[in-house]
JSON list of C-alpha atoms in Angstrom, two decimals:
[
{"chain": "A", "resi": 1, "resn": "GLY", "atom": "CA", "xyz": [0.00, 0.00, 0.00]},
{"chain": "A", "resi": 2, "resn": "LEU", "atom": "CA", "xyz": [2.97, 2.37, -0.16]},
{"chain": "A", "resi": 3, "resn": "THR", "atom": "CA", "xyz": [3.58, 4.65, -3.12]},
{"chain": "A", "resi": 4, "resn": "PRO", "atom": "CA", "xyz": [7.11, 5.19, -4.49]},
{"chain": "A", "resi": 5, "resn": "GLY", "atom": "CA", "xyz": [7.04, 8.71, -3.03]},
{"chain": "A", "resi": 6, "resn": "GLN", "atom": "CA", "xyz": [6.24, 7.38, 0.44]},
{"chain": "A", "resi": 7, "resn": "VAL", "atom": "CA", "xyz": [9.04, 4.82, 0.33]},
{"chain": "A", "resi": 8, "resn": "SER", "atom": "CA", "xyz": [11.69, 7.50, -0.02]},
{"chain": "A", "resi": 9, "resn": "ARG", "atom": "CA", "xyz": [10.42, 9.15, 3.19]},
{"chain": "A", "resi": 10, "resn": "LEU", "atom": "CA", "xyz": [10.47, 6.02, 5.37]},
{"chain": "A", "resi": 11, "resn": "GLN", "atom": "CA", "xyz": [12.62, 6.23, 8.50]},
{"chain": "A", "resi": 12, "resn": "LEU", "atom": "CA", "xyz": [14.15, 3.52, 10.64]},
{"chain": "A", "resi": 13, "resn": "LYS", "atom": "CA", "xyz": [11.95, 2.83, 13.67]},
{"chain": "A", "resi": 14, "resn": "TRP", "atom": "CA", "xyz": [14.24, 0.34, 15.44]},
{"chain": "A", "resi": 15, "resn": "ALA", "atom": "CA", "xyz": [17.01, -2.15, 14.67]},
{"chain": "A", "resi": 16, "resn": "PHE", "atom": "CA", "xyz": [18.08, -5.45, 16.19]},
{"chain": "A", "resi": 17, "resn": "GLY", "atom": "CA", "xyz": [21.54, -7.02, 15.85]},
{"chain": "A", "resi": 18, "resn": "PHE", "atom": "CA", "xyz": [21.70, -10.80, 15.75]},
{"chain": "A", "resi": 19, "resn": "PRO", "atom": "CA", "xyz": [24.64, -11.82, 17.98]},
{"chain": "A", "resi": 20, "resn": "GLY", "atom": "CA", "xyz": [27.07, -14.15, 16.22]},
{"chain": "A", "resi": 21, "resn": "ALA", "atom": "CA", "xyz": [24.84, -14.52, 13.18]},
{"chain": "A", "resi": 22, "resn": "THR", "atom": "CA", "xyz": [25.23, -13.79, 9.50]},
{"chain": "A", "resi": 23, "resn": "ALA", "atom": "CA", "xyz": [21.76, -14.52, 8.16]},
{"chain": "A", "resi": 24, "resn": "LEU", "atom": "CA", "xyz": [18.12, -13.98, 9.08]},
{"chain": "A", "resi": 25, "resn": "TYR", "atom": "CA", "xyz": [15.82, -16.88, 8.20]},
{"chain": "A", "resi": 26, "resn": "GLY", "atom": "CA", "xyz": [12.24, -17.26, 9.44]},
{"chain": "A", "resi": 27, "resn": "GLN", "atom": "CA", "xyz": [10.08, -14.39, 10.63]},
{"chain": "A", "resi": 28, "resn": "THR", "atom": "CA", "xyz": [6.46, -14.17, 11.69]},
{"chain": "A", "resi": 29, "resn": "VAL", "atom": "CA", "xyz": [4.46, -11.33, 13.23]},
{"chain": "A", "resi": 30, "resn": "TYR", "atom": "CA", "xyz": [1.67, -12.35, 15.59]},
{"chain": "A", "resi": 31, "resn": "ASP", "atom": "CA", "xyz": [-0.23, -10.38, 18.21]},
{"chain": "A", "resi": 32, "resn": "GLY", "atom": "CA", "xyz": [2.30, -7.56, 18.47]},
{"chain": "A", "resi": 33, "resn": "ARG", "atom": "CA", "xyz": [5.35, -9.81, 18.53]},
{"chain": "A", "resi": 34, "resn": "LEU", "atom": "CA", "xyz": [7.93, -10.47, 15.85]},
{"chain": "A", "resi": 35, "resn": "TYR", "atom": "CA", "xyz": [9.34, -14.00, 16.00]},
{"chain": "A", "resi": 36, "resn": "VAL", "atom": "CA", "xyz": [12.66, -14.31, 14.16]},
{"chain": "A", "resi": 37, "resn": "THR", "atom": "CA", "xyz": [15.60, -16.65, 13.89]},
{"chain": "A", "resi": 38, "resn": "SER", "atom": "CA", "xyz": [19.09, -16.66, 12.51]},
{"chain": "A", "resi": 39, "resn": "ASN", "atom": "CA", "xyz": [21.76, -19.12, 11.47]},
{"chain": "A", "resi": 40, "resn": "ALA", "atom": "CA", "xyz": [23.23, -18.94, 14.99]},
{"chain": "A", "resi": 41, "resn": "GLY", "atom": "CA", "xyz": [20.39, -21.19, 16.21]},
{"chain": "A", "resi": 42, "resn": "TYR", "atom": "CA", "xyz": [18.54, -18.61, 18.31]},
{"chain": "A", "resi": 43, "resn": "VAL", "atom": "CA", "xyz": [14.83, -17.86, 18.14]},
{"chain": "A", "resi": 44, "resn": "TYR", "atom": "CA", "xyz": [13.78, -14.43, 19.38]},
{"chain": "A", "resi": 45, "resn": "SER", "atom": "CA", "xyz": [10.45, -12.95, 20.37]},
{"chain": "A", "resi": 46, "resn": "LEU", "atom": "CA", "xyz": [10.69, -9.19, 19.82]},
{"chain": "A", "resi": 47, "resn": "ASP", "atom": "CA", "xyz": [8.18, -6.46, 20.51]},
{"chain": "A", "resi": 48, "resn": "ALA", "atom": "CA", "xyz": [7.04, -5.45, 17.01]},
{"chain": "A", "resi": 49, "resn": "GLU", "atom": "CA", "xyz": [6.66, -1.78, 18.03]},
{"chain": "A", "resi": 50, "resn": "THR", "atom": "CA", "xyz": [9.93, -1.28, 19.90]},
{"chain": "A", "resi": 51, "resn": "GLY", "atom": "CA", "xyz": [12.26, -4.15, 18.99]},
{"chain": "A", "resi": 52, "resn": "CYS", "atom": "CA", "xyz": [12.74, -5.01, 22.67]},
{"chain": "A", "resi": 53, "resn": "VAL", "atom": "CA", "xyz": [13.42, -8.69, 23.39]},
{"chain": "A", "resi": 54, "resn": "HIS", "atom": "CA", "xyz": [10.63, -10.58, 25.16]},
{"chain": "A", "resi": 55, "resn": "TRP", "atom": "CA", "xyz": [12.65, -13.82, 25.17]},
{"chain": "A", "resi": 56, "resn": "SER", "atom": "CA", "xyz": [15.26, -15.84, 23.29]},
{"chain": "A", "resi": 57, "resn": "PHE", "atom": "CA", "xyz": [15.68, -19.58, 22.89]},
{"chain": "A", "resi": 58, "resn": "ARG", "atom": "CA", "xyz": [18.72, -21.56, 21.72]},
{"chain": "A", "resi": 59, "resn": "ALA", "atom": "CA", "xyz": [17.79, -24.44, 19.43]},
{"chain": "A", "resi": 60, "resn": "GLU", "atom": "CA", "xyz": [20.11, -27.43, 18.96]},
{"chain": "A", "resi": 61, "resn": "SER", "atom": "CA", "xyz": [21.19, -26.06, 15.56]},
{"chain": "A", "resi": 62, "resn": "ALA", "atom": "CA", "xyz": [20.35, -23.38, 13.01]},
{"chain": "A", "resi": 63, "resn": "VAL", "atom": "CA", "xyz": [16.65, -22.74, 12.43]},
{"chain": "A", "resi": 64, "resn": "ARG", "atom": "CA", "xyz": [15.80, -22.12, 8.77]},
{"chain": "A", "resi": 65, "resn": "SER", "atom": "CA", "xyz": [12.10, -22.93, 8.87]},
{"chain": "A", "resi": 66, "resn": "GLY", "atom": "CA", "xyz": [9.32, -20.44, 9.30]},
{"chain": "A", "resi": 67, "resn": "PHE", "atom": "CA", "xyz": [7.00, -20.49, 12.31]},
{"chain": "A", "resi": 68, "resn": "SER", "atom": "CA", "xyz": [3.45, -21.64, 12.90]},
{"chain": "A", "resi": 69, "resn": "ILE", "atom": "CA", "xyz": [1.64, -20.26, 15.93]},
{"chain": "A", "resi": 70, "resn": "GLY", "atom": "CA", "xyz": [-1.44, -21.71, 17.54]},
{"chain": "A", "resi": 71, "resn": "PRO", "atom": "CA", "xyz": [-2.93, -23.44, 20.58]},
{"chain": "A", "resi": 72, "resn": "LEU", "atom": "CA", "xyz": [-1.36, -26.58, 22.00]},
{"chain": "A", "resi": 73, "resn": "ASN", "atom": "CA", "xyz": [-4.77, -28.27, 21.83]},
{"chain": "A", "resi": 74, "resn": "GLN", "atom": "CA", "xyz": [-8.49, -27.52, 22.19]},
{"chain": "A", "resi": 75, "resn": "LYS", "atom": "CA", "xyz": [-8.39, -27.91, 25.98]},
{"chain": "A", "resi": 76, "resn": "ASP", "atom": "CA", "xyz": [-5.20, -25.88, 26.47]},
{"chain": "A", "resi": 77, "resn": "PRO", "atom": "CA", "xyz": [-5.56, -22.42, 24.91]},
{"chain": "A", "resi": 78, "resn": "ARG", "atom": "CA", "xyz": [-1.92, -21.42, 25.55]},
{"chain": "A", "resi": 79, "resn": "LEU", "atom": "CA", "xyz": [-0.24, -20.41, 22.32]},
{"chain": "A", "resi": 80, "resn": "ALA", "atom": "CA", "xyz": [2.82, -22.25, 21.08]},
{"chain": "A", "resi": 81, "resn": "ILE", "atom": "CA", "xyz": [5.30, -21.41, 18.37]},
{"chain": "A", "resi": 82, "resn": "TYR", "atom": "CA", "xyz": [6.26, -24.39, 16.19]},
{"chain": "A", "resi": 83, "resn": "PHE", "atom": "CA", "xyz": [9.37, -24.70, 14.00]},
{"chain": "A", "resi": 84, "resn": "GLY", "atom": "CA", "xyz": [12.18, -27.05, 12.97]},
{"chain": "A", "resi": 85, "resn": "ASP", "atom": "CA", "xyz": [15.98, -27.00, 12.81]},
{"chain": "A", "resi": 86, "resn": "ILE", "atom": "CA", "xyz": [18.58, -28.25, 10.34]},
{"chain": "A", "resi": 87, "resn": "ARG", "atom": "CA", "xyz": [19.23, -31.43, 12.33]},
{"chain": "A", "resi": 88, "resn": "GLY", "atom": "CA", "xyz": [15.67, -32.65, 11.83]},
{"chain": "A", "resi": 89, "resn": "ASN", "atom": "CA", "xyz": [14.30, -31.59, 15.23]},
{"chain": "A", "resi": 90, "resn": "ALA", "atom": "CA", "xyz": [10.79, -30.15, 15.55]},
{"chain": "A", "resi": 91, "resn": "TYR", "atom": "CA", "xyz": [10.03, -27.82, 18.47]},
{"chain": "A", "resi": 92, "resn": "ALA", "atom": "CA", "xyz": [7.11, -26.31, 20.34]},
{"chain": "A", "resi": 93, "resn": "LEU", "atom": "CA", "xyz": [7.78, -23.30, 22.60]},
{"chain": "A", "resi": 94, "resn": "SER", "atom": "CA", "xyz": [5.45, -21.23, 24.72]},
{"chain": "A", "resi": 95, "resn": "ALA", "atom": "CA", "xyz": [4.78, -18.18, 22.55]},
{"chain": "A", "resi": 96, "resn": "SER", "atom": "CA", "xyz": [4.63, -15.92, 25.60]},
{"chain": "A", "resi": 97, "resn": "THR", "atom": "CA", "xyz": [7.69, -17.15, 27.57]},
{"chain": "A", "resi": 98, "resn": "GLY", "atom": "CA", "xyz": [9.88, -19.08, 25.10]},
{"chain": "A", "resi": 99, "resn": "GLU", "atom": "CA", "xyz": [9.89, -22.09, 27.42]},
{"chain": "A", "resi": 100, "resn": "GLN", "atom": "CA", "xyz": [10.33, -25.36, 25.54]},
{"chain": "A", "resi": 101, "resn": "VAL", "atom": "CA", "xyz": [7.13, -27.43, 25.58]},
{"chain": "A", "resi": 102, "resn": "TRP", "atom": "CA", "xyz": [8.63, -30.28, 23.58]},
{"chain": "A", "resi": 103, "resn": "LYS", "atom": "CA", "xyz": [11.34, -31.19, 21.09]},
{"chain": "A", "resi": 104, "resn": "THR", "atom": "CA", "xyz": [11.40, -34.30, 18.94]},
{"chain": "A", "resi": 105, "resn": "LEU", "atom": "CA", "xyz": [13.74, -35.73, 16.35]},
{"chain": "A", "resi": 106, "resn": "THR", "atom": "CA", "xyz": [11.68, -36.33, 13.23]},
{"chain": "A", "resi": 107, "resn": "ASP", "atom": "CA", "xyz": [14.24, -38.63, 11.60]},
{"chain": "A", "resi": 108, "resn": "PRO", "atom": "CA", "xyz": [17.55, -40.14, 12.77]},
{"chain": "A", "resi": 109, "resn": "HIS", "atom": "CA", "xyz": [19.21, -39.72, 9.35]},
{"chain": "A", "resi": 110, "resn": "PRO", "atom": "CA", "xyz": [22.29, -37.50, 9.86]},
{"chain": "A", "resi": 111, "resn": "LEU", "atom": "CA", "xyz": [21.37, -35.26, 6.91]},
{"chain": "A", "resi": 112, "resn": "ALA", "atom": "CA", "xyz": [17.66, -34.82, 7.77]},
{"chain": "A", "resi": 113, "resn": "ARG", "atom": "CA", "xyz": [16.60, -31.19, 8.14]},
{"chain": "A", "resi": 114, "resn": "ILE", "atom": "CA", "xyz": [13.52, -29.06, 8.43]},
{"chain": "A", "resi": 115, "resn": "THR", "atom": "CA", "xyz": [13.67, -25.98, 6.25]},
{"chain": "A", "resi": 116, "resn": "GLY", "atom": "CA", "xyz": [9.99, -25.69, 5.33]},
{"chain": "A", "resi": 117, "resn": "THR", "atom": "CA", "xyz": [7.42, -24.16, 7.65]},
{"chain": "A", "resi": 118, "resn": "PRO", "atom": "CA", "xyz": [5.42, -26.64, 9.76]},
{"chain": "A", "resi": 119, "resn": "VAL", "atom": "CA", "xyz": [1.65, -26.29, 9.40]},
{"chain": "A", "resi": 120, "resn": "LEU", "atom": "CA", "xyz": [-0.71, -26.51, 12.37]},
{"chain": "A", "resi": 121, "resn": "LEU", "atom": "CA", "xyz": [-4.18, -27.87, 11.64]},
{"chain": "A", "resi": 122, "resn": "GLU", "atom": "CA", "xyz": [-6.77, -29.26, 14.07]},
{"chain": "A", "resi": 123, "resn": "GLY", "atom": "CA", "xyz": [-4.28, -30.33, 16.73]},
{"chain": "A", "resi": 124, "resn": "ARG", "atom": "CA", "xyz": [-1.77, -31.81, 14.31]},
{"chain": "A", "resi": 125, "resn": "LEU", "atom": "CA", "xyz": [1.52, -30.31, 13.28]},
{"chain": "A", "resi": 126, "resn": "TYR", "atom": "CA", "xyz": [2.54, -31.26, 9.75]},
{"chain": "A", "resi": 127, "resn": "VAL", "atom": "CA", "xyz": [6.33, -31.04, 9.46]},
{"chain": "A", "resi": 128, "resn": "PRO", "atom": "CA", "xyz": [8.07, -31.23, 6.06]},
{"chain": "A", "resi": 129, "resn": "VAL", "atom": "CA", "xyz": [11.35, -33.16, 6.39]},
{"chain": "A", "resi": 130, "resn": "ALA", "atom": "CA", "xyz": [14.05, -32.92, 3.73]},
{"chain": "A", "resi": 131, "resn": "SER", "atom": "CA", "xyz": [17.76, -33.75, 3.60]},
{"chain": "A", "resi": 132, "resn": "LEU", "atom": "CA", "xyz": [21.07, -32.37, 2.47]},
{"chain": "A", "resi": 133, "resn": "GLU", "atom": "CA", "xyz": [21.99, -35.41, 0.39]},
{"chain": "A", "resi": 134, "resn": "GLU", "atom": "CA", "xyz": [22.33, -33.58, -2.93]},
{"chain": "A", "resi": 135, "resn": "PRO", "atom": "CA", "xyz": [25.65, -31.83, -2.15]},
{"chain": "A", "resi": 136, "resn": "GLU", "atom": "CA", "xyz": [26.92, -34.82, -0.16]},
{"chain": "A", "resi": 137, "resn": "SER", "atom": "CA", "xyz": [26.29, -37.18, -3.10]},
{"chain": "A", "resi": 138, "resn": "GLY", "atom": "CA", "xyz": [29.22, -35.50, -4.87]},
{"chain": "A", "resi": 139, "resn": "GLN", "atom": "CA", "xyz": [31.61, -36.99, -2.30]},
{"chain": "A", "resi": 140, "resn": "ALA", "atom": "CA", "xyz": [33.28, -40.17, -3.57]},
{"chain": "A", "resi": 141, "resn": "ASP", "atom": "CA", "xyz": [32.76, -41.97, -0.25]},
{"chain": "A", "resi": 142, "resn": "TYR", "atom": "CA", "xyz": [29.06, -41.04, 0.23]},
{"chain": "A", "resi": 143, "resn": "ALA", "atom": "CA", "xyz": [26.59, -43.86, -0.51]},
{"chain": "A", "resi": 144, "resn": "CYS", "atom": "CA", "xyz": [23.77, -41.93, -2.13]},
{"chain": "A", "resi": 145, "resn": "CYS", "atom": "CA", "xyz": [20.81, -41.98, -1.86]},
{"chain": "A", "resi": 146, "resn": "THR", "atom": "CA", "xyz": [19.56, -43.09, 1.52]},
{"chain": "A", "resi": 147, "resn": "PHE", "atom": "CA", "xyz": [16.88, -40.51, 2.31]},
{"chain": "A", "resi": 148, "resn": "ARG", "atom": "CA", "xyz": [13.52, -39.55, 0.84]},
{"chain": "A", "resi": 149, "resn": "GLY", "atom": "CA", "xyz": [11.62, -36.47, 1.88]},
{"chain": "A", "resi": 150, "resn": "TYR", "atom": "CA", "xyz": [8.37, -36.86, 3.75]},
{"chain": "A", "resi": 151, "resn": "MET", "atom": "CA", "xyz": [5.73, -35.13, 5.82]},
{"chain": "A", "resi": 152, "resn": "SER", "atom": "CA", "xyz": [5.54, -36.05, 9.49]},
{"chain": "A", "resi": 153, "resn": "ALA", "atom": "CA", "xyz": [2.27, -35.47, 11.37]},
{"chain": "A", "resi": 154, "resn": "LEU", "atom": "CA", "xyz": [2.76, -34.84, 15.09]},
{"chain": "A", "resi": 155, "resn": "ASP", "atom": "CA", "xyz": [0.34, -34.28, 17.93]},
{"chain": "A", "resi": 156, "resn": "ALA", "atom": "CA", "xyz": [0.73, -30.52, 18.53]},
{"chain": "A", "resi": 157, "resn": "ALA", "atom": "CA", "xyz": [0.52, -30.85, 22.32]},
{"chain": "A", "resi": 158, "resn": "THR", "atom": "CA", "xyz": [2.89, -33.76, 22.89]},
{"chain": "A", "resi": 159, "resn": "ALA", "atom": "CA", "xyz": [4.90, -34.32, 19.66]},
{"chain": "A", "resi": 160, "resn": "GLY", "atom": "CA", "xyz": [3.59, -37.89, 19.58]},
{"chain": "A", "resi": 161, "resn": "VAL", "atom": "CA", "xyz": [3.00, -39.27, 16.11]},
{"chain": "A", "resi": 162, "resn": "ALA", "atom": "CA", "xyz": [-0.59, -38.43, 15.24]},
{"chain": "A", "resi": 163, "resn": "ILE", "atom": "CA", "xyz": [-0.78, -40.49, 12.08]},
{"chain": "A", "resi": 164, "resn": "GLU", "atom": "CA", "xyz": [1.59, -42.50, 9.93]},
{"chain": "A", "resi": 165, "resn": "THR", "atom": "CA", "xyz": [4.48, -40.60, 8.39]},
{"chain": "A", "resi": 166, "resn": "LEU", "atom": "CA", "xyz": [3.75, -39.78, 4.78]},
{"chain": "A", "resi": 167, "resn": "LYS", "atom": "CA", "xyz": [6.70, -40.91, 2.66]},
{"chain": "A", "resi": 168, "resn": "LEU", "atom": "CA", "xyz": [7.16, -39.54, -0.82]},
{"chain": "A", "resi": 169, "resn": "GLU", "atom": "CA", "xyz": [7.37, -42.32, -3.40]}
]
């Protein structure tokens, strides 16, 4: 909704430096908070108006996925933020405090990663799981191809498997 003339008059409202990071990946604005992550493995909840930090969380590895935000379940209205890391872990954090609700490894394959945004629907969290086999297959000693992408469906409240994993054939 901005015109070219308005763009030239925009001014910086606030800035945030990502400690030890070189890239910004996922970002989502929800209810006055900006949830962001970087390649340093931290997830931040920032005040969207001021840039002040509400909380930060250190994931096991870099987080390249986007975020889904929604209730843990129908009986528990607390909001959670859902995402994945590049080691194949899926996470649920309290959206208000950043406290870890659960973490689960979606696949034990060493090159499994979550770079797509998980989708929350009716108490299930659908997590797209990919791998980094393409560049590794160029190594003479790598036995390609041992991984196929899939969609994992988890119970949003507990990370338990809600339905069978959907393998791509």
